[in-house]
XYZ file of C-alpha atoms in Angstrom:
605
model
C 11.176 -21.675 -47.410
C 7.717 -20.727 -46.193
C 6.352 -24.005 -47.514
C 8.139 -25.931 -44.783
C 4.941 -26.572 -42.825
C 6.202 -29.164 -40.392
C 9.096 -27.619 -38.871
C 7.175 -25.529 -38.102
C 5.982 -22.926 -40.314
C 2.297 -23.331 -39.664
C 1.664 -19.729 -38.749
C -1.457 -20.365 -36.721
C -1.048 -17.924 -33.895
C -4.256 -16.170 -34.950
C -7.239 -17.499 -33.088
C -9.947 -16.202 -35.349
C -13.218 -18.049 -35.720
C -15.710 -19.566 -33.338
C -15.167 -22.012 -30.533
C -15.874 -25.304 -32.245
C -14.537 -27.756 -29.692
C -17.011 -26.708 -27.008
C -14.373 -26.971 -24.348
C -15.644 -24.986 -21.383
C -13.138 -22.166 -21.398
C -15.687 -19.607 -20.131
C -15.614 -17.400 -23.243
C -15.507 -18.011 -26.984
C -12.351 -17.057 -28.868
C -12.488 -13.784 -30.740
C -10.343 -12.296 -33.467
C -7.260 -11.959 -31.287
C -4.138 -11.378 -33.304
C -1.559 -9.644 -31.129
C 0.232 -10.770 -27.963
C -0.759 -7.567 -26.155
C -4.434 -8.394 -26.632
C -4.072 -12.106 -25.940
C -2.117 -11.714 -22.724
C -3.808 -8.623 -21.338
C -6.198 -10.799 -19.327
C -6.796 -14.381 -18.336
C -9.869 -14.327 -20.574
C -7.653 -13.523 -23.565
C -5.346 -16.438 -22.791
C -8.337 -18.742 -22.403
C -9.506 -17.655 -25.839
C -6.135 -18.669 -27.245
C -6.303 -21.916 -25.272
C -9.662 -22.681 -26.858
C -7.996 -23.215 -30.225
C -5.325 -25.458 -28.728
C -7.922 -27.591 -26.957
C -10.075 -27.619 -30.070
C -7.326 -29.362 -32.015
C -6.200 -31.704 -29.246
C -5.834 -35.222 -30.726
C -8.522 -36.891 -28.623
C -9.677 -40.113 -30.243
C -13.347 -39.510 -29.585
C -16.738 -40.232 -31.162
C -15.639 -38.607 -34.419
C -12.139 -40.007 -34.722
C -11.252 -42.187 -37.699
C -7.826 -43.833 -37.975
C -7.829 -43.327 -41.738
C -9.033 -39.723 -41.723
C -8.033 -38.223 -38.424
C -9.514 -35.946 -35.797
C -12.746 -34.304 -36.867
C -13.304 -31.248 -34.708
C -16.013 -29.446 -36.646
C -19.701 -30.005 -37.140
C -21.366 -32.474 -39.499
C -18.608 -35.026 -39.017
C -20.756 -38.063 -38.432
C -18.545 -40.689 -40.038
C -17.673 -42.289 -36.714
C -18.793 -45.714 -37.872
C -15.294 -46.975 -38.562
C -13.255 -46.154 -35.512
C -10.211 -48.059 -34.346
C -12.393 -50.618 -32.598
C -13.506 -51.788 -36.037
C -10.046 -53.005 -36.968
C -9.228 -55.113 -33.946
C -12.129 -57.477 -33.413
C -14.195 -55.469 -30.954
C -16.555 -54.373 -33.718
C -17.072 -54.769 -37.438
C -18.373 -52.101 -39.772
C -19.673 -51.905 -43.338
C -16.334 -51.123 -44.918
C -13.290 -53.292 -45.465
C -9.848 -53.073 -46.970
C -8.646 -50.081 -44.993
C -4.886 -49.964 -44.511
C -5.066 -50.035 -40.739
C -1.381 -49.361 -40.306
C -1.028 -46.439 -42.679
C -2.626 -43.756 -40.552
C -3.474 -40.379 -42.024
C -0.208 -38.469 -41.898
C -0.762 -36.798 -38.548
C 1.861 -34.089 -38.033
C 0.558 -31.432 -35.603
C 3.496 -29.037 -35.462
C 1.257 -26.076 -36.237
C -0.622 -26.820 -33.029
C 2.643 -27.354 -31.165
C 3.794 -23.960 -32.405
C 0.744 -22.434 -30.733
C 1.648 -24.125 -27.445
C 5.287 -23.092 -27.754
C 4.168 -19.501 -28.340
C 2.016 -19.661 -25.235
C 4.886 -20.985 -23.116
C 7.266 -18.348 -24.449
C 4.877 -15.416 -23.962
C 3.223 -16.116 -20.613
C 6.234 -15.228 -18.394
C 6.370 -11.802 -20.051
C 2.922 -10.881 -18.733
C 3.111 -11.652 -15.040
C 2.201 -8.064 -14.164
C -1.143 -8.316 -15.907
C -1.934 -11.941 -15.101
C -0.221 -12.557 -11.705
C 2.433 -15.167 -11.029
C 0.027 -17.881 -9.763
C -2.112 -17.483 -12.873
C 0.907 -17.646 -15.169
C 2.206 -20.727 -13.381
C -1.140 -22.511 -13.671
C -1.472 -21.642 -17.360
C 2.093 -22.744 -18.038
C 1.342 -26.085 -16.396
C -1.683 -26.462 -18.632
C 0.434 -25.644 -21.673
C 2.979 -28.320 -20.746
C 0.127 -30.847 -20.449
C -1.184 -29.873 -23.871
C 2.240 -30.064 -25.469
C 2.760 -33.522 -23.964
C -0.604 -34.629 -25.356
C 0.371 -33.602 -28.883
C 3.743 -35.331 -28.625
C 2.165 -38.491 -27.192
C -0.120 -38.658 -30.203
C 2.968 -38.680 -32.426
C 5.240 -40.893 -30.331
C 2.802 -43.798 -30.382
C 2.557 -43.476 -34.158
C 6.105 -42.697 -35.252
C 8.440 -43.344 -32.327
C 11.046 -40.574 -32.265
C 10.028 -37.189 -33.666
C 11.662 -33.739 -33.616
C 11.287 -32.167 -30.185
C 10.530 -28.496 -30.802
C 10.140 -26.362 -27.677
C 10.350 -22.796 -29.033
C 8.452 -21.100 -31.872
C 10.598 -21.286 -34.966
C 11.182 -18.202 -37.042
C 9.879 -18.697 -40.591
C 12.591 -16.352 -41.849
C 15.403 -18.339 -40.262
C 17.973 -20.177 -42.342
C 16.659 -23.337 -43.916
C 19.338 -25.372 -42.186
C 17.946 -24.382 -38.783
C 14.397 -25.246 -39.765
C 15.135 -28.666 -41.227
C 15.750 -30.317 -37.886
C 16.425 -33.999 -37.267
C 14.228 -36.492 -35.465
C 15.003 -37.183 -31.831
C 15.315 -40.747 -30.600
C 12.207 -42.545 -29.472
C 13.433 -42.805 -25.894
C 14.151 -39.059 -25.802
C 10.640 -38.361 -27.096
C 8.988 -40.415 -24.353
C 11.249 -38.876 -21.732
C 10.244 -35.427 -22.946
C 6.555 -36.356 -22.645
C 7.119 -37.566 -19.096
C 8.955 -34.382 -18.115
C 6.244 -32.195 -19.610
C 3.566 -34.029 -17.653
C 5.590 -33.724 -14.461
C 5.635 -29.964 -15.003
C 1.912 -30.006 -15.637
C 1.304 -31.899 -12.424
C 3.493 -29.555 -10.397
C 2.069 -26.316 -11.796
C -1.631 -26.916 -12.482
C -4.343 -26.637 -9.819
C -6.170 -29.667 -8.443
C -9.493 -28.706 -10.010
C -10.532 -27.200 -13.328
C -13.562 -26.363 -15.415
C -15.077 -29.223 -17.387
C -13.117 -29.719 -20.579
C -9.866 -28.325 -19.178
C -7.028 -30.271 -17.641
C -5.916 -30.153 -14.021
C -2.887 -31.642 -12.297
C -4.499 -35.070 -12.061
C -5.183 -35.109 -15.795
C -1.429 -34.704 -16.219
C -0.766 -37.622 -13.880
C -3.406 -39.737 -15.632
C -1.956 -39.048 -19.072
C 1.509 -39.815 -17.763
C 0.345 -43.223 -16.544
C -1.014 -43.945 -20.027
C 2.034 -42.644 -21.879
C 4.675 -44.259 -19.685
C 2.866 -47.588 -19.894
C 3.119 -47.340 -23.673
C 6.829 -46.513 -23.519
C 7.473 -49.371 -21.091
C 5.856 -51.873 -23.435
C 7.829 -50.550 -26.404
C 10.974 -51.246 -24.395
C 9.935 -54.676 -23.133
C 8.018 -56.131 -26.063
C 9.336 -54.029 -28.917
C 12.799 -55.325 -28.101
C 11.783 -58.844 -29.141
C 9.172 -58.198 -31.846
C 10.253 -55.575 -34.359
C 11.201 -54.873 -37.951
C 14.858 -53.907 -38.291
C 16.274 -51.087 -40.342
C 18.362 -47.898 -40.168
C 15.756 -46.047 -38.074
C 15.954 -48.738 -35.439
C 19.733 -48.883 -35.561
C 19.813 -45.135 -34.861
C 17.298 -45.367 -31.997
C 14.614 -43.417 -33.852
C 12.300 -46.348 -33.187
C 12.686 -48.733 -30.301
C 13.767 -48.350 -26.687
C 16.428 -50.515 -24.998
C 14.856 -53.358 -23.039
C 16.675 -52.398 -19.853
C 14.647 -49.169 -19.712
C 11.311 -50.982 -19.375
C 11.300 -51.235 -15.599
C 11.840 -47.512 -15.108
C 8.944 -46.691 -17.429
C 6.638 -49.204 -15.738
C 7.576 -47.643 -12.402
C 6.809 -44.167 -13.747
C 3.406 -45.379 -14.995
C 2.648 -46.966 -11.633
C 3.722 -43.920 -9.635
C 1.679 -41.571 -11.821
C -1.445 -43.723 -11.480
C -1.032 -43.861 -7.718
C -1.129 -40.047 -7.546
C -4.857 -40.147 -8.317
C -5.693 -42.423 -5.396
C -8.049 -40.663 -3.020
C -8.846 -37.904 -5.495
C -11.023 -39.847 -7.932
C -13.183 -42.924 -7.522
C -15.214 -45.375 -9.582
C -18.769 -44.298 -10.361
C -21.039 -46.328 -8.075
C -24.172 -44.227 -7.575
C -26.721 -46.908 -8.479
C -27.094 -50.275 -6.757
C -28.354 -51.714 -10.036
C -25.015 -52.780 -11.508
C -26.206 -52.687 -15.126
C -27.750 -49.244 -14.853
C -24.784 -47.976 -12.881
C -22.347 -48.926 -15.626
C -24.617 -47.472 -18.304
C -24.865 -44.188 -16.409
C -21.119 -43.983 -15.855
C -20.812 -42.742 -19.444
C -23.789 -40.395 -19.340
C -23.916 -38.726 -15.922
C -22.232 -35.379 -15.493
C -20.214 -34.725 -12.397
C -19.055 -38.325 -12.059
C -16.202 -38.771 -9.556
C -14.576 -41.034 -12.157
C -14.193 -38.405 -14.880
C -10.713 -36.870 -15.009
C -10.673 -35.205 -18.430
C -13.570 -34.946 -20.873
C -14.380 -33.414 -24.235
C -17.739 -31.706 -24.585
C -20.082 -31.205 -27.548
C -22.942 -28.862 -28.313
C -25.727 -28.662 -30.862
C -25.806 -24.891 -30.424
C -22.091 -24.589 -31.169
C -22.295 -27.015 -34.105
C -20.007 -29.577 -32.516
C -22.551 -32.278 -31.667
C -21.679 -35.837 -32.641
C -23.705 -38.771 -33.964
C -22.995 -41.666 -31.612
C -26.661 -42.379 -30.832
C -27.607 -42.285 -34.497
C -24.743 -44.409 -35.784
C -24.814 -47.025 -33.021
C -28.608 -47.560 -33.105
C -30.619 -49.094 -35.957
C -32.895 -46.789 -37.929
C -35.805 -48.618 -36.304
C -34.881 -46.798 -33.077
C -33.849 -43.415 -34.491
C -35.486 -40.493 -36.258
C -33.317 -40.808 -39.347
C -29.923 -42.408 -39.188
C -28.161 -45.719 -39.631
C -26.134 -48.015 -37.413
C -22.616 -48.595 -38.629
C -20.674 -50.678 -36.129
C -21.466 -53.957 -34.406
C -19.788 -55.879 -31.549
C -18.409 -59.281 -32.503
C -19.126 -62.578 -30.778
C -15.376 -62.903 -30.219
C -15.503 -59.759 -28.118
C -18.658 -60.719 -26.228
C -17.151 -64.057 -25.277
C -14.295 -62.402 -23.426
C -16.726 -62.767 -20.554
C -16.987 -66.501 -21.223
C -18.753 -68.702 -23.745
C -22.442 -67.934 -24.110
C -24.585 -70.908 -23.174
C -26.272 -71.465 -26.520
C -25.588 -75.182 -27.042
C -26.383 -78.313 -25.069
C -23.803 -80.876 -24.000
C -24.538 -82.921 -27.125
C -23.816 -79.937 -29.394
C -27.423 -79.256 -30.342
C -28.618 -75.654 -30.075
C -30.233 -74.783 -26.798
C -33.866 -73.739 -27.232
C -35.071 -70.406 -25.830
C -38.669 -69.350 -25.242
C -37.712 -65.780 -26.085
C -34.593 -63.901 -27.112
C -34.138 -62.144 -23.796
C -33.419 -65.432 -22.038
C -29.944 -65.297 -23.554
C -29.084 -62.451 -21.173
C -29.875 -64.363 -17.982
C -26.889 -64.688 -15.677
C -24.537 -62.497 -17.722
C -22.223 -60.002 -16.053
C -23.896 -56.589 -15.596
C -20.979 -54.779 -17.257
C -21.405 -56.864 -20.411
C -25.123 -56.106 -20.549
C -24.337 -52.417 -20.074
C -21.735 -52.474 -22.861
C -23.612 -54.433 -25.541
C -27.256 -54.562 -26.576
C -28.293 -58.222 -26.795
C -31.301 -59.687 -28.575
C -34.330 -59.044 -26.389
C -32.976 -55.852 -24.809
C -34.970 -52.643 -25.109
C -34.165 -49.054 -26.055
C -36.563 -46.087 -26.361
C -39.532 -48.367 -25.771
C -38.569 -50.730 -28.592
C -37.141 -54.247 -28.451
C -34.027 -55.484 -30.192
C -35.800 -58.232 -32.121
C -32.722 -59.678 -33.820
C -33.648 -62.629 -36.032
C -31.559 -63.839 -38.966
C -34.247 -66.096 -40.401
C -36.642 -68.961 -39.770
C -36.141 -72.704 -39.688
C -39.394 -74.536 -40.412
C -37.809 -77.262 -38.260
C -34.324 -77.901 -36.958
C -32.313 -81.009 -36.221
C -28.595 -81.638 -35.783
C -25.780 -79.810 -34.071
C -25.007 -76.124 -34.092
C -21.481 -76.550 -35.447
C -22.559 -78.816 -38.294
C -25.335 -76.453 -39.327
C -23.128 -73.370 -39.281
C -20.549 -75.197 -41.415
C -23.026 -75.893 -44.224
C -23.108 -73.860 -47.394
C -25.977 -71.390 -47.410
C -27.742 -73.144 -50.292
C -27.755 -76.436 -48.398
C -29.390 -75.069 -45.272
C -33.130 -75.475 -44.833
C -33.773 -72.016 -43.442
C -35.865 -69.155 -44.735
C -34.130 -65.809 -45.265
C -35.536 -62.526 -46.555
C -34.439 -59.353 -48.308
C -36.513 -56.977 -46.180
C -38.395 -56.804 -42.909
C -41.798 -57.042 -44.602
C -41.364 -60.635 -45.812
C -43.398 -63.207 -43.868
C -43.291 -66.984 -43.548
C -46.716 -68.359 -42.704
C -47.581 -65.074 -41.055
C -44.286 -64.794 -39.126
C -41.781 -62.012 -39.867
C -38.621 -63.599 -41.258
C -35.989 -61.082 -40.166
C -36.154 -58.680 -37.253
C -36.550 -54.937 -37.523
C -33.064 -54.804 -35.997
C -31.532 -57.473 -38.258
C -29.248 -59.333 -38.708
C -29.301 -58.635 -42.421
C -26.819 -58.537 -45.291
C -28.581 -55.797 -47.258
C -28.405 -52.078 -46.652
C -26.106 -50.637 -44.034
C -28.270 -50.047 -41.001
C -28.813 -53.458 -39.363
C -26.429 -55.571 -37.329
C -24.222 -58.124 -39.041
C -23.225 -59.781 -35.777
C -26.426 -60.062 -33.752
C -25.316 -57.330 -31.311
C -25.302 -53.532 -31.007
C -23.097 -51.170 -29.010
C -24.699 -49.896 -25.797
C -21.823 -47.991 -24.193
C -22.319 -44.221 -24.464
C -25.769 -44.599 -26.068
C -28.100 -42.026 -24.479
C -31.211 -43.954 -23.556
C -32.832 -40.726 -22.285
C -32.888 -39.206 -25.744
C -36.315 -39.687 -27.379
C -36.447 -41.433 -30.717
C -37.559 -38.235 -32.426
C -34.321 -36.516 -31.394
C -31.910 -39.242 -32.498
C -30.414 -38.017 -35.755
C -27.020 -37.185 -37.194
C -25.074 -34.483 -35.352
C -27.617 -34.302 -32.517
C -25.789 -36.039 -29.656
C -24.119 -34.077 -26.856
C -22.901 -36.594 -24.268
C -19.218 -35.895 -23.485
C -16.359 -38.175 -24.451
C -14.530 -39.291 -21.320
C -10.921 -39.178 -22.416
C -9.366 -40.009 -19.047
C -11.275 -41.802 -16.296
C -10.299 -43.476 -13.075
C -11.249 -46.932 -14.324
C -8.445 -46.733 -16.884
C -6.022 -45.424 -14.272
C -6.652 -48.446 -12.043
C -5.995 -50.694 -15.027
C -2.808 -48.798 -15.904
C -1.714 -49.222 -12.310
C -2.568 -52.920 -12.284
C -0.683 -53.619 -15.505
C 2.384 -51.692 -14.391
C 2.258 -53.435 -11.000
C 2.177 -56.873 -12.658
C 5.111 -55.987 -14.892
C 6.997 -54.857 -11.768
C 6.196 -58.073 -9.898
C 3.679 -56.506 -7.512
C 0.773 -58.896 -8.038
C -0.881 -57.932 -4.746
C -1.437 -54.334 -5.813
C -2.549 -55.472 -9.262
C -5.123 -57.807 -7.721
C -6.514 -55.050 -5.501
C -6.835 -52.620 -8.417
C -8.473 -55.116 -10.758
C -10.917 -56.288 -8.112
C -12.095 -52.715 -7.594
C -13.014 -52.704 -11.270
C -14.664 -56.125 -11.087
C -16.699 -55.329 -8.001
C -18.129 -52.218 -9.618
C -18.839 -54.271 -12.750
C -20.839 -56.865 -10.830
C -18.213 -59.518 -11.581
C -16.807 -62.059 -9.156
C -13.507 -60.769 -7.678
C -10.405 -62.739 -8.580
C -8.625 -64.831 -5.961
C -5.358 -64.562 -7.892
C -4.054 -62.504 -10.772
C -1.744 -62.778 -13.759
C -0.853 -60.540 -16.680
C -3.360 -62.201 -19.006
C -6.201 -61.494 -16.565
C -5.119 -57.872 -16.290
C -5.077 -57.478 -20.067
C -8.462 -59.144 -20.492
C -9.937 -56.964 -17.765
C -8.683 -53.959 -19.667
C -10.343 -55.189 -22.847
C -13.665 -55.649 -21.067
C -13.616 -52.417 -19.083
C -12.369 -50.110 -21.853
C -14.303 -51.624 -24.760
C -15.244 -49.197 -27.554
C -13.137 -46.440 -25.958
C -10.463 -46.534 -28.688
C -7.885 -48.114 -26.418
C -7.565 -51.729 -27.554
C -5.985 -50.976 -30.932
C -3.130 -49.150 -29.201
C -2.914 -51.873 -26.576
C -2.375 -54.459 -29.298
C 0.354 -52.282 -30.764
C 2.219 -51.634 -27.528
C 1.938 -55.287 -26.421
C 3.298 -56.232 -29.871
C 0.526 -58.805 -30.305
C -1.376 -57.188 -33.185
C 0.478 -59.233 -35.821
C -0.786 -62.393 -34.083
C -4.327 -61.320 -33.145
C -4.896 -59.868 -36.604
C -3.159 -62.546 -38.651
C -5.715 -63.054 -41.457
C -8.332 -62.712 -38.743
C -12.035 -63.317 -39.250
C -14.606 -62.633 -36.557
C -17.948 -64.176 -35.675
C -21.453 -63.109 -34.868
C -24.280 -64.843 -33.050
C -27.241 -65.369 -35.329
C -30.704 -65.753 -33.764
C -33.183 -67.981 -35.626
C -36.806 -68.832 -34.997
C -37.702 -72.537 -35.184
C -41.258 -72.440 -36.499
C -42.589 -75.864 -35.555
C -41.262 -75.557 -31.990
C -42.083 -71.893 -31.368
C -38.557 -71.541 -29.997
C -35.427 -69.538 -30.703
C -31.903 -70.852 -31.280
C -28.564 -69.048 -31.621
C -25.814 -70.154 -34.010
C -22.233 -68.873 -33.957
C -21.419 -67.984 -37.569
C -19.019 -65.735 -39.463
C -20.153 -62.121 -39.188
C -22.114 -61.266 -42.280
C -19.408 -59.072 -43.836
C -16.898 -61.895 -43.384
C -14.111 -59.310 -43.399
C -10.495 -60.370 -43.118
C -8.062 -58.294 -41.083
C -4.287 -58.436 -41.335
C -1.612 -56.525 -39.472
C 1.979 -56.498 -40.693
C 4.797 -56.004 -38.207
C 5.862 -52.784 -39.862
C 2.535 -51.282 -38.742
C 3.725 -51.080 -35.149
C 5.005 -47.745 -36.401
C 3.514 -45.541 -39.064
C 5.737 -44.060 -41.717
C 6.803 -40.430 -41.405
C 4.473 -38.579 -43.809
C 5.994 -38.365 -47.263
C 5.057 -34.734 -47.707
C 6.986 -33.797 -44.578
C 10.065 -35.705 -45.740
C 9.852 -33.810 -49.023
C 10.062 -30.546 -47.090
C 12.703 -31.794 -44.691
C 14.957 -34.669 -45.800
C 16.548 -34.648 -42.341
C 13.523 -36.612 -41.116
C 15.080 -39.639 -42.818
C 15.655 -42.486 -42.334
C 11.980 -43.343 -42.394
C 10.622 -46.057 -40.161
C 11.362 -49.667 -41.149
C 9.768 -50.883 -44.391
C 8.429 -47.450 -45.362
């Protein structure tokens, strides 16, 4: 009986150990094991909260969709995040089952929250009623966050609101799944309680009432899309027939309205970061400056507490680090969301450039702040991307890129030391097919990269910039999307144009749903949002239908002393496929073995 981990016999009420999430909860957790000690002071409750926050399923720098949430130190394998499976980036590994997940089933953590909610009202005398109310609101937010992480993966899951007794009868522990609609409704209700009970402000790393409203806008938007688009694009089966997956289409409008209303609650309380008149630098700093009026809920990291991450080391080439390796590269497909790069002439021949940096002229500031282009600089060094050398070049770009490699008259090299008539063949920053530290697309990620960090300090597990889990830019986009789905194009246009103005982009004169979705892709790039957007829009099976993505390869034309850029398959030439069954993950097999009442499993599992 005690092996029934899911439902919910993870006995994790003890909070022993050190604070490894580096949430700012004022004090580190200590070896607190009894309710009397935990609830004797607000500090004791915060120590218990530290563990709950530590395990919160934030898809941050360390998150991997095939391995889960890495909350400890030395977890640097952030090179294959969800962006790598949807066309935003490509990484060195292929063949991952992008729909299978990793069996996330956080009922041990939910038990901790349920214990907190059950115990707090018993200790009003020691904590005071306002303190208890605020902490209860925070607990409801945290519980909603855990359930949201499951609902978007599995649809309906068991809604457990009280700590289960491990000694109870097996029949009471082996509970059934709730319907998907009931699960989303529960999440919404929990976040309403959080909004009503939490204060307006909080310490960094802790949620306040507006974090609850922000998360509700995200969650209800997901539920609304499941209702609207999941009603026409789905895999049938017993789980769907019983409502365990899927929401009736006529519920979509109410969820879109809930998402819109929740987003609107933040108006006047948060604003877009606009401290620098230089639009490129402003957007870069948005992700690095503390105290930004845009940040709603963040996760913090610390070298001292052994929770630092490796974003700088794994997004930058070794050429620009102390000792690390870049592992993820933006695709040309992503870059050209902003429009086709002007790299060919009207007759199809490659445009000639005097230097690589000329490619960046006239591009939107937000794009330049999101992606490192050839010719950009970091830590005093230049991104000198160069795939090879053409002794001379004639013909069109398309025809050249279509040729087999052995029929092309270029010079390639196996290392950066190889020269052609005194000229380095490939750049110190690639592109290159060997090793695993140079771009395969001609681009590098810039978002979140700390340009202030000296090269000598850029190594694995040495980065401390916070992950911004909820920010006002996303909330405006949630609001715009919900407004469009509700037929309120005027409000959608206003919200999107706030984003575009900050980005240095030309405001739109009119708006449609496709523009709203594309704006979301551009604004939230590399923030682990697009994969879930594809799933809730029910477009992943189209976008990732035997999909291949491209890079932009810079070449030096020797006899002209010029550079050209050719659009070619990214050098991994990975293929990505998404089956319709992947809109839901299967209930973990180990949990079904402990509790057969979790059946039927999701369709095709």
